[in-house]
mmCIF file of C-alpha atoms in Angstrom:
data_model
loop_
_atom_site.group_PDB
_atom_site.id
_atom_site.type_symbol
_atom_site.label_atom_id
_atom_site.label_comp_id
_atom_site.label_asym_id
_atom_site.label_seq_id
_atom_site.Cartn_x
_atom_site.Cartn_y
_atom_site.Cartn_z
ATOM 1 C CA MET A 1 0.027 -0.008 -0.142
ATOM 2 C CA THR A 2 1.224 3.493 -0.861
ATOM 3 C CA GLY A 3 0.360 6.574 1.195
ATOM 4 C CA LYS A 4 -1.924 8.081 -1.452
ATOM 5 C CA LYS A 5 -5.489 7.604 -1.195
ATOM 6 C CA SER A 6 -7.005 5.228 -3.792
ATOM 7 C CA THR A 7 -10.647 6.061 -3.011
ATOM 8 C CA ALA A 8 -12.486 8.381 -5.266
ATOM 9 C CA LYS A 9 -12.976 11.710 -3.818
ATOM 10 C CA LEU A 10 -15.718 14.256 -5.074
ATOM 11 C CA HIS A 11 -14.140 17.824 -5.337
ATOM 12 C CA HIS A 12 -16.483 20.780 -5.582
ATOM 13 C CA TYR A 13 -15.671 23.866 -7.838
ATOM 14 C CA VAL A 14 -18.612 25.742 -6.304
ATOM 15 C CA PRO A 15 -18.354 25.229 -2.609
ATOM 16 C CA GLN A 16 -21.184 23.148 -0.767
ATOM 17 C CA GLY A 17 -21.114 25.884 1.907
ATOM 18 C CA TYR A 18 -21.947 28.539 -0.766
ATOM 19 C CA LEU A 19 -24.570 26.583 -2.313
ATOM 20 C CA ARG A 20 -26.363 25.979 0.879
ATOM 21 C CA GLY A 21 -27.218 29.673 0.752
ATOM 22 C CA PHE A 22 -29.778 28.750 -2.052
ATOM 23 C CA ALA A 23 -31.060 25.256 -0.522
ATOM 24 C CA THR A 24 -33.726 24.222 1.765
ATOM 25 C CA GLY A 25 -33.117 23.354 5.418
ATOM 26 C CA GLN A 26 -32.590 19.836 3.948
ATOM 27 C CA GLU A 27 -29.814 20.904 2.078
ATOM 28 C CA ARG A 28 -31.743 20.249 -1.488
ATOM 29 C CA ILE A 29 -31.057 22.543 -4.194
ATOM 30 C CA ARG A 30 -33.003 22.738 -7.567
ATOM 31 C CA VAL A 31 -30.731 22.218 -10.651
ATOM 32 C CA VAL A 32 -31.606 23.409 -14.027
ATOM 33 C CA PRO A 33 -29.489 21.856 -16.810
ATOM 34 C CA LEU A 34 -28.842 24.214 -19.718
ATOM 35 C CA ASP A 35 -29.075 21.076 -22.048
ATOM 36 C CA ARG A 36 -32.674 21.205 -22.675
ATOM 37 C CA SER A 37 -32.861 17.444 -23.435
ATOM 38 C CA ARG A 38 -32.499 17.074 -19.454
ATOM 39 C CA GLN A 39 -35.096 17.863 -16.787
ATOM 40 C CA PRO A 40 -34.412 19.923 -13.821
ATOM 41 C CA TYR A 41 -33.947 17.892 -10.591
ATOM 42 C CA THR A 42 -33.550 18.545 -6.808
ATOM 43 C CA PRO A 43 -30.429 16.674 -5.358
ATOM 44 C CA SER A 44 -28.361 17.349 -2.221
ATOM 45 C CA VAL A 45 -25.909 20.100 -2.453
ATOM 46 C CA LYS A 46 -23.110 17.496 -1.907
ATOM 47 C CA ASN A 47 -23.913 16.189 -5.283
ATOM 48 C CA VAL A 48 -23.848 19.647 -7.137
ATOM 49 C CA ALA A 49 -21.126 21.383 -8.993
ATOM 50 C CA ALA A 50 -18.447 18.516 -8.303
ATOM 51 C CA GLN A 51 -16.297 16.018 -10.124
ATOM 52 C CA ASN A 52 -14.218 13.062 -8.762
ATOM 53 C CA HIS A 53 -10.453 14.257 -8.164
ATOM 54 C CA PHE A 54 -10.830 17.479 -9.571
ATOM 55 C CA HIS A 55 -8.307 19.043 -7.546
ATOM 56 C CA THR A 56 -6.408 15.766 -6.850
ATOM 57 C CA VAL A 57 -2.586 16.302 -7.556
ATOM 58 C CA GLY A 58 -0.517 13.151 -7.767
ATOM 59 C CA GLU A 59 2.768 14.959 -7.987
ATOM 60 C CA PHE A 60 2.150 16.031 -4.532
ATOM 61 C CA ASP A 61 3.089 14.131 -1.476
ATOM 62 C CA GLU A 62 -0.347 15.093 -0.395
ATOM 63 C CA PRO A 63 -2.659 14.625 -3.412
ATOM 64 C CA ASP A 64 -5.384 16.649 -1.614
ATOM 65 C CA ALA A 65 -3.336 19.415 -0.410
ATOM 66 C CA PHE A 66 -5.109 21.791 -2.677
ATOM 67 C CA GLU A 67 -8.475 20.763 -1.801
ATOM 68 C CA LYS A 68 -7.528 21.443 1.837
ATOM 69 C CA ALA A 69 -6.166 24.757 0.810
ATOM 70 C CA LEU A 70 -9.333 25.672 -0.894
ATOM 71 C CA SER A 71 -11.365 24.510 2.143
ATOM 72 C CA GLU A 72 -9.464 27.177 4.238
ATOM 73 C CA VAL A 73 -10.166 30.073 1.711
ATOM 74 C CA GLU A 74 -13.897 28.912 1.285
ATOM 75 C CA GLY A 75 -13.954 28.726 5.074
ATOM 76 C CA GLN A 76 -12.924 32.254 5.597
ATOM 77 C CA ALA A 77 -15.428 33.624 2.614
ATOM 78 C CA LEU A 78 -18.435 32.020 4.174
ATOM 79 C CA GLY A 79 -17.592 33.665 7.413
ATOM 80 C CA ILE A 80 -17.439 36.963 5.762
ATOM 81 C CA ILE A 81 -20.833 36.306 3.680
ATOM 82 C CA LYS A 82 -22.256 35.410 7.109
ATOM 83 C CA GLY A 83 -20.959 38.496 8.577
ATOM 84 C CA PHE A 84 -22.494 40.583 5.827
ATOM 85 C CA ALA A 85 -25.778 38.896 6.262
ATOM 86 C CA ASN A 86 -25.448 40.192 10.041
ATOM 87 C CA GLY A 87 -24.677 43.768 9.016
ATOM 88 C CA GLU A 88 -21.078 43.433 9.090
ATOM 89 C CA PHE A 89 -20.744 45.844 5.959
ATOM 90 C CA PRO A 90 -18.479 47.495 4.701
ATOM 91 C CA PRO A 91 -15.921 44.688 5.752
ATOM 92 C CA SER A 92 -12.491 45.548 6.997
ATOM 93 C CA GLU A 93 -9.640 46.132 4.413
ATOM 94 C CA GLU A 94 -8.397 42.371 5.350
ATOM 95 C CA ASN A 95 -11.678 40.791 4.694
ATOM 96 C CA ARG A 96 -12.071 43.030 1.460
ATOM 97 C CA TRP A 97 -8.686 41.400 0.153
ATOM 98 C CA ALA A 98 -9.749 38.040 1.107
ATOM 99 C CA PHE A 99 -13.077 38.164 -0.165
ATOM 100 C CA ALA A 100 -11.861 39.751 -3.341
ATOM 101 C CA HIS A 101 -9.264 36.912 -3.847
ATOM 102 C CA TYR A 102 -12.207 34.261 -3.154
ATOM 103 C CA THR A 103 -14.205 35.824 -5.685
ATOM 104 C CA ALA A 104 -11.520 36.052 -8.123
ATOM 105 C CA LEU A 105 -10.667 32.376 -7.381
ATOM 106 C CA GLN A 106 -14.203 31.346 -7.761
ATOM 107 C CA SER A 107 -14.375 32.877 -11.366
ATOM 108 C CA VAL A 108 -11.333 30.862 -12.767
ATOM 109 C CA ARG A 109 -11.402 27.343 -10.723
ATOM 110 C CA GLY A 110 -14.237 25.629 -12.678
ATOM 111 C CA PRO A 111 -14.113 23.149 -15.608
ATOM 112 C CA ASP A 112 -15.049 25.822 -18.049
ATOM 113 C CA THR A 113 -11.794 27.703 -17.267
ATOM 114 C CA ARG A 114 -9.780 24.293 -17.895
ATOM 115 C CA ARG A 115 -11.859 23.440 -21.088
ATOM 116 C CA THR A 116 -11.072 27.070 -22.336
ATOM 117 C CA THR A 117 -7.408 27.042 -21.666
ATOM 118 C CA GLU A 118 -7.362 23.403 -23.744
ATOM 119 C CA HIS A 119 -9.347 25.081 -26.352
ATOM 120 C CA LEU A 120 -7.038 28.057 -27.069
ATOM 121 C CA ARG A 121 -3.959 26.062 -26.702
ATOM 122 C CA ALA A 122 -5.305 23.741 -29.353
ATOM 123 C CA THR A 123 -6.274 26.499 -31.585
ATOM 124 C CA MET A 124 -2.838 28.013 -31.419
ATOM 125 C CA VAL A 125 -1.190 24.895 -32.224
ATOM 126 C CA ARG A 126 -3.317 24.200 -34.881
ATOM 127 C CA LEU A 127 -2.488 27.775 -36.474
ATOM 128 C CA GLU A 128 1.057 27.252 -35.911
ATOM 129 C CA VAL A 129 1.421 23.896 -37.614
ATOM 130 C CA GLY A 130 -1.082 24.616 -40.413
ATOM 131 C CA ALA A 131 0.423 28.110 -41.105
ATOM 132 C CA GLY A 132 3.808 26.492 -41.438
ATOM 133 C CA GLY A 133 2.838 23.864 -44.012
ATOM 134 C CA ARG A 134 3.220 20.322 -44.013
ATOM 135 C CA LYS A 135 6.874 20.262 -45.091
ATOM 136 C CA ASN A 136 7.694 22.327 -41.817
ATOM 137 C CA VAL A 137 6.003 20.040 -39.470
ATOM 138 C CA GLY A 138 9.394 18.386 -38.391
ATOM 139 C CA ALA A 139 10.914 21.646 -37.684
ATOM 140 C CA TRP A 140 7.707 22.471 -35.553
ATOM 141 C CA ILE A 141 8.292 19.288 -33.599
ATOM 142 C CA ARG A 142 11.735 19.712 -32.965
ATOM 143 C CA ASP A 143 11.538 23.073 -31.703
ATOM 144 C CA ASN A 144 8.180 22.669 -29.664
ATOM 145 C CA LEU A 145 8.218 18.917 -28.679
ATOM 146 C CA GLY A 146 12.010 18.504 -28.452
ATOM 147 C CA PHE A 147 12.637 15.268 -30.448
ATOM 148 C CA ASP A 148 13.386 14.260 -34.308
ATOM 149 C CA PRO A 149 10.106 12.769 -35.661
ATOM 150 C CA THR A 150 9.714 9.727 -38.085
ATOM 151 C CA PRO A 151 7.786 10.502 -41.237
ATOM 152 C CA GLU A 152 4.899 8.676 -39.591
ATOM 153 C CA GLN A 153 5.076 10.670 -36.309
ATOM 154 C CA GLU A 154 4.819 13.984 -38.788
ATOM 155 C CA ASP A 155 1.998 12.355 -40.456
ATOM 156 C CA ARG A 156 -0.014 11.749 -37.302
ATOM 157 C CA ILE A 157 0.888 15.401 -35.675
ATOM 158 C CA TRP A 158 -0.031 17.197 -38.934
ATOM 159 C CA ASN A 159 -3.490 15.229 -39.238
ATOM 160 C CA GLU A 160 -3.958 15.776 -35.571
ATOM 161 C CA ALA A 161 -3.112 19.270 -35.484
ATOM 162 C CA THR A 162 -4.843 20.601 -38.503
ATOM 163 C CA GLN A 163 -8.374 18.890 -37.818
ATOM 164 C CA PRO A 164 -11.358 21.130 -36.777
ATOM 165 C CA GLY A 165 -10.767 22.149 -33.454
ATOM 166 C CA GLY A 166 -6.854 21.352 -33.285
ATOM 167 C CA PRO A 167 -5.315 18.538 -31.426
ATOM 168 C CA PRO A 168 -6.699 16.780 -28.405
ATOM 169 C CA ILE A 169 -4.870 18.825 -25.674
ATOM 170 C CA GLY A 170 -5.624 17.924 -22.079
ATOM 171 C CA PHE A 171 -4.330 19.905 -19.058
ATOM 172 C CA SER A 172 -3.265 17.984 -15.834
ATOM 173 C CA ASN A 173 -4.918 18.824 -12.545
ATOM 174 C CA LEU A 174 -1.540 20.540 -11.341
ATOM 175 C CA ALA A 175 -1.504 22.747 -14.492
ATOM 176 C CA HIS A 176 -5.150 23.757 -14.156
ATOM 177 C CA ILE A 177 -4.506 24.583 -10.363
ATOM 178 C CA GLN A 178 -1.404 26.678 -11.067
ATOM 179 C CA ASN A 179 -3.328 28.874 -13.790
ATOM 180 C CA ALA A 180 -6.486 29.158 -11.694
ATOM 181 C CA VAL A 181 -4.119 30.551 -8.584
ATOM 182 C CA GLU A 182 -1.909 32.585 -10.717
ATOM 183 C CA THR A 183 -4.813 34.300 -12.613
ATOM 184 C CA ALA A 184 -6.831 34.622 -9.394
ATOM 185 C CA ILE A 185 -3.906 36.667 -7.976
ATOM 186 C CA GLU A 186 -3.865 39.009 -10.907
ATOM 187 C CA LEU A 187 -7.612 39.547 -10.852
ATOM 188 C CA THR A 188 -7.927 40.244 -7.154
ATOM 189 C CA PRO A 189 -6.894 43.814 -7.194
ATOM 190 C CA TYR A 190 -9.641 44.662 -10.079
ATOM 191 C CA LEU A 191 -12.224 43.391 -7.597
ATOM 192 C CA ALA A 192 -11.035 44.857 -4.117
ATOM 193 C CA THR A 193 -10.664 48.314 -5.731
ATOM 194 C CA ARG A 194 -14.277 48.604 -6.983
ATOM 195 C CA PRO A 195 -17.021 50.089 -4.661
ATOM 196 C CA TRP A 196 -18.924 47.270 -3.447
ATOM 197 C CA ALA A 197 -22.728 47.499 -2.769
ATOM 198 C CA LEU A 198 -24.584 44.728 -0.476
ATOM 199 C CA VAL A 199 -28.097 44.292 -2.126
ATOM 200 C CA ARG A 200 -30.753 42.607 0.357
ATOM 201 C CA PHE A 201 -33.742 41.099 -0.930
ATOM 202 C CA ASP A 202 -36.993 40.597 1.030
ATOM 203 C CA ARG A 203 -39.657 39.622 -1.274
ATOM 204 C CA ARG A 204 -37.645 38.500 -4.256
ATOM 205 C CA SER A 205 -34.754 35.998 -4.588
ATOM 206 C CA LEU A 206 -31.384 35.229 -6.460
ATOM 207 C CA ILE A 207 -30.559 32.183 -8.312
ATOM 208 C CA THR A 208 -26.898 31.148 -8.744
ATOM 209 C CA SER A 209 -24.847 28.863 -11.187
ATOM 210 C CA ASP A 210 -21.669 26.872 -11.866
ATOM 211 C CA ALA A 211 -20.194 30.173 -12.746
ATOM 212 C CA PRO A 212 -21.471 32.647 -10.122
ATOM 213 C CA VAL A 213 -19.530 35.569 -10.763
ATOM 214 C CA SER A 214 -20.553 37.648 -13.736
ATOM 215 C CA LEU A 215 -19.411 40.575 -15.554
ATOM 216 C CA VAL A 216 -21.896 43.431 -16.473
ATOM 217 C CA ARG A 217 -20.937 45.142 -19.967
ATOM 218 C CA ARG A 218 -20.965 49.092 -20.126
ATOM 219 C CA PRO A 219 -24.329 50.460 -21.638
ATOM 220 C CA ASP A 220 -22.232 51.731 -24.712
ATOM 221 C CA ASP A 221 -20.195 48.612 -25.503
ATOM 222 C CA GLU A 222 -20.787 46.875 -28.760
ATOM 223 C CA PRO A 223 -22.142 43.134 -28.599
ATOM 224 C CA TRP A 224 -19.036 41.983 -30.179
ATOM 225 C CA GLU A 225 -16.663 43.591 -27.882
ATOM 226 C CA GLY A 226 -15.142 41.390 -25.064
ATOM 227 C CA VAL A 227 -15.431 42.254 -21.369
ATOM 228 C CA GLY A 228 -12.964 41.945 -18.713
ATOM 229 C CA PHE A 229 -12.345 42.235 -14.994
ATOM 230 C CA ALA A 230 -10.686 45.574 -15.598
ATOM 231 C CA THR A 231 -13.460 47.130 -18.144
ATOM 232 C CA ALA A 232 -16.563 45.788 -17.054
ATOM 233 C CA TRP A 233 -19.092 48.307 -15.668
ATOM 234 C CA GLY A 234 -20.014 45.833 -12.836
ATOM 235 C CA VAL A 235 -19.142 42.658 -11.306
ATOM 236 C CA THR A 236 -22.173 40.562 -10.006
ATOM 237 C CA PHE A 237 -21.759 37.655 -7.334
ATOM 238 C CA PRO A 238 -25.290 36.288 -5.803
ATOM 239 C CA LEU A 239 -24.072 35.420 -2.105
ATOM 240 C CA THR A 240 -27.265 33.764 -1.007
ATOM 241 C CA ARG A 241 -30.739 33.766 -2.278
ATOM 242 C CA LYS A 242 -31.412 36.907 -0.268
ATOM 243 C CA LEU A 243 -28.025 38.823 -0.342
ATOM 244 C CA GLY A 244 -26.084 39.865 -3.437
ATOM 245 C CA LEU A 245 -22.744 41.726 -3.912
ATOM 246 C CA LEU A 246 -22.385 44.254 -6.782
ATOM 247 C CA MET A 247 -18.911 45.538 -7.765
ATOM 248 C CA SER A 248 -19.301 48.725 -9.543
ATOM 249 C CA ASP A 249 -16.811 50.923 -11.588
ATOM 250 C CA PRO A 250 -14.880 53.165 -9.564
ATOM 251 C CA MET A 251 -13.770 55.362 -12.472
ATOM 252 C CA ALA A 252 -17.245 56.320 -13.262
ATOM 253 C CA MET A 253 -16.618 58.918 -10.341
ATOM 254 C CA LEU A 254 -13.886 60.398 -11.977
ATOM 255 C CA GLU A 255 -15.007 60.926 -15.640
ATOM 256 C CA GLY A 256 -12.240 61.759 -17.873
ATOM 257 C CA ALA A 257 -9.351 61.395 -15.225
ATOM 258 C CA GLY A 258 -6.033 59.821 -16.054
ATOM 259 C CA ALA A 259 -4.166 57.027 -14.588
ATOM 260 C CA ASP A 260 -1.644 59.651 -13.131
ATOM 261 C CA ASP A 261 -4.513 61.873 -11.785
ATOM 262 C CA PRO A 262 -3.776 62.196 -8.052
ATOM 263 C CA ARG A 263 -7.527 61.736 -7.562
ATOM 264 C CA VAL A 264 -7.373 58.227 -8.706
ATOM 265 C CA GLN A 265 -4.965 56.901 -5.833
ATOM 266 C CA GLN A 266 -7.312 59.017 -3.288
ATOM 267 C CA LEU A 267 -10.153 57.162 -4.786
ATOM 268 C CA ARG A 268 -8.470 53.923 -4.501
ATOM 269 C CA GLU A 269 -8.054 54.529 -0.723
ATOM 270 C CA MET A 270 -11.282 55.608 -0.182
ATOM 271 C CA VAL A 271 -12.623 52.468 -1.861
ATOM 272 C CA LEU A 272 -10.362 50.138 0.304
ATOM 273 C CA ALA A 273 -11.490 51.765 3.355
ATOM 274 C CA GLY A 274 -15.132 50.908 2.308
ATOM 275 C CA ARG A 275 -16.123 54.674 2.479
ATOM 276 C CA ILE A 276 -17.793 54.469 -0.737
ATOM 277 C CA ASP A 277 -19.486 50.851 -0.059
ATOM 278 C CA GLN A 278 -23.431 50.792 0.523
ATOM 279 C CA ILE A 279 -26.105 48.834 1.372
ATOM 280 C CA GLN A 280 -29.167 48.743 -1.024
ATOM 281 C CA ALA A 281 -32.805 47.234 -0.780
ATOM 282 C CA GLY A 282 -33.350 44.704 -3.496
ATOM 283 C CA THR A 283 -35.738 45.885 -6.161
ATOM 284 C CA THR A 284 -37.319 44.207 -8.989
ATOM 285 C CA ALA A 285 -34.778 45.795 -11.630
ATOM 286 C CA MET A 286 -31.791 44.812 -9.144
ATOM 287 C CA GLU A 287 -33.150 41.076 -9.122
ATOM 288 C CA LYS A 288 -33.305 40.937 -12.790
ATOM 289 C CA LEU A 289 -29.856 42.474 -13.141
ATOM 290 C CA PHE A 290 -28.385 39.793 -10.921
ATOM 291 C CA ASN A 291 -30.410 36.794 -12.175
ATOM 292 C CA LEU A 292 -30.021 37.524 -15.991
ATOM 293 C CA HIS A 293 -26.424 37.917 -15.800
ATOM 294 C CA THR A 294 -26.069 35.009 -13.537
ATOM 295 C CA ALA A 295 -28.083 32.912 -16.142
ATOM 296 C CA GLU A 296 -25.932 34.223 -19.116
ATOM 297 C CA SER A 297 -22.498 33.282 -17.302
ATOM 298 C CA ALA A 298 -23.773 29.748 -16.658
ATOM 299 C CA ARG A 299 -21.779 26.988 -18.299
ATOM 300 C CA GLU A 300 -23.822 23.957 -17.727
ATOM 301 C CA TYR A 301 -26.232 24.484 -14.917
ATOM 302 C CA VAL A 302 -28.278 27.148 -13.100
ATOM 303 C CA PHE A 303 -29.030 26.519 -9.389
ATOM 304 C CA HIS A 304 -31.894 28.022 -7.272
ATOM 305 C CA HIS A 305 -34.017 27.276 -4.063
ATOM 306 C CA PRO A 306 -36.928 25.061 -4.797
ATOM 307 C CA GLU A 307 -39.259 27.834 -3.994
ATOM 308 C CA ASP A 308 -37.642 30.541 -6.428
ATOM 309 C CA GLU A 309 -38.277 28.933 -9.939
ATOM 310 C CA ARG A 310 -40.088 31.871 -10.869
ATOM 311 C CA TYR A 311 -36.962 33.994 -10.819
ATOM 312 C CA VAL A 312 -35.203 31.885 -13.294
ATOM 313 C CA PRO A 313 -35.011 33.936 -16.650
ATOM 314 C CA VAL A 314 -36.903 32.073 -19.480
ATOM 315 C CA ASN A 315 -34.463 32.062 -22.160
ATOM 316 C CA LEU A 316 -31.527 30.306 -20.781
ATOM 317 C CA PRO A 317 -28.345 30.102 -22.842
ATOM 318 C CA GLU A 318 -27.035 26.771 -24.398
ATOM 319 C CA PRO A 319 -24.186 24.736 -22.540
ATOM 320 C CA ASP A 320 -20.887 25.759 -23.381
ATOM 321 C CA LEU A 321 -17.701 25.053 -21.247
ATOM 322 C CA ILE A 322 -15.550 27.450 -23.402
ATOM 323 C CA ASN A 323 -16.024 30.927 -22.329
ATOM 324 C CA ILE A 324 -13.227 32.692 -24.882
ATOM 325 C CA LYS A 325 -13.209 31.807 -28.427
ATOM 326 C CA PRO A 326 -10.786 33.121 -30.830
ATOM 327 C CA ILE A 327 -12.152 35.115 -33.635
ATOM 328 C CA GLY A 328 -10.617 35.588 -37.272
ATOM 329 C CA GLY A 329 -10.649 33.762 -40.577
ATOM 330 C CA LEU A 330 -7.598 31.637 -39.797
ATOM 331 C CA VAL A 331 -9.318 29.825 -37.101
ATOM 332 C CA ASP A 332 -11.799 27.943 -39.164
ATOM 333 C CA MET A 333 -9.715 27.680 -42.627
ATOM 334 C CA ASP A 334 -8.646 24.262 -44.040
ATOM 335 C CA PHE A 335 -5.015 23.719 -44.433
ATOM 336 C CA ASP A 336 -4.034 21.872 -47.532
ATOM 337 C CA GLY A 337 -0.380 21.578 -46.804
ATOM 338 C CA GLU A 338 1.166 24.665 -48.250
ATOM 339 C CA PRO A 339 2.591 27.270 -46.071
ATOM 340 C CA LEU A 340 0.826 30.254 -45.565
ATOM 341 C CA PHE A 341 3.414 33.147 -44.836
ATOM 342 C CA ALA A 342 6.862 31.484 -45.551
ATOM 343 C CA PRO A 343 6.515 29.240 -48.613
ATOM 344 C CA ASN A 344 10.333 28.964 -48.626
ATOM 345 C CA GLY A 345 10.747 28.338 -45.114
ATOM 346 C CA ARG A 346 12.513 25.503 -43.544
ATOM 347 C CA GLU A 347 11.861 21.960 -44.258
ATOM 348 C CA GLY A 348 11.293 18.986 -41.980
#
């Protein structure tokens, strides 16, 4: 027997403790699949938003080390949410940074982030290999994979790389975890330095999803324009069925100010001190703002309290685990073996 655990372990990419805020006292939650062929069902929260060994890292002496580290982050965040519910708002600066980090991590830890990373890498490899042409595959393999290929290996890699969607690329649990942690660290300041509004709902309720952190576009953005944590008008995060957090745009208060304007640093300090935060009563318009964006950001599932079905938007999106898609004519083109940009380039 080795020291590693051999039993399957279910790892949640949306915390059970968080999901309980949308569940019954018996911890039952309504699951609405975005796949129209599947019917809604009402399982226990322990069986929702989870995959076996999603965070297990065989390279570690303790394969569940990241899962345990996540539990600490989640426990602190759930304590902060409980404090919000009890009127502890705005948070201390320490809790603000902690909850901003939890929010950032939640936004990038799911299977959609892993699938997107794999998709983007496969697309890039497809373009690199296809644009270089069949004769340059050998050189590409030597430069990128570090070995001298046989003609048969060149044929296989050419065929796999240039097929629609690119080659079958998978990221390990460790690579996914490293990417999620690094990305969350980069995103955290964009959340901590936004003014926060805690929205309390009495008669109306919020839903959540398998990707509960949503970006709200600016009103004048074009539909084709991307939206990110630095450019979004707002970020919504339903905390419980009766509590939502809206992180708004701080620069709206400094119209036309440049990055070197001293008022920007003054505003940042005010935001971090919680002096611009506010508590709002939940209106119908605010409920729709949260729930529409929550539904639009969902990847495979929407979750809600069994009594809150009427707050689920009617037109739910199709399931999609890829949240960033490359655009441009090269992405979907067919490659005939001829190089695109350097017909006289190196040959394998």
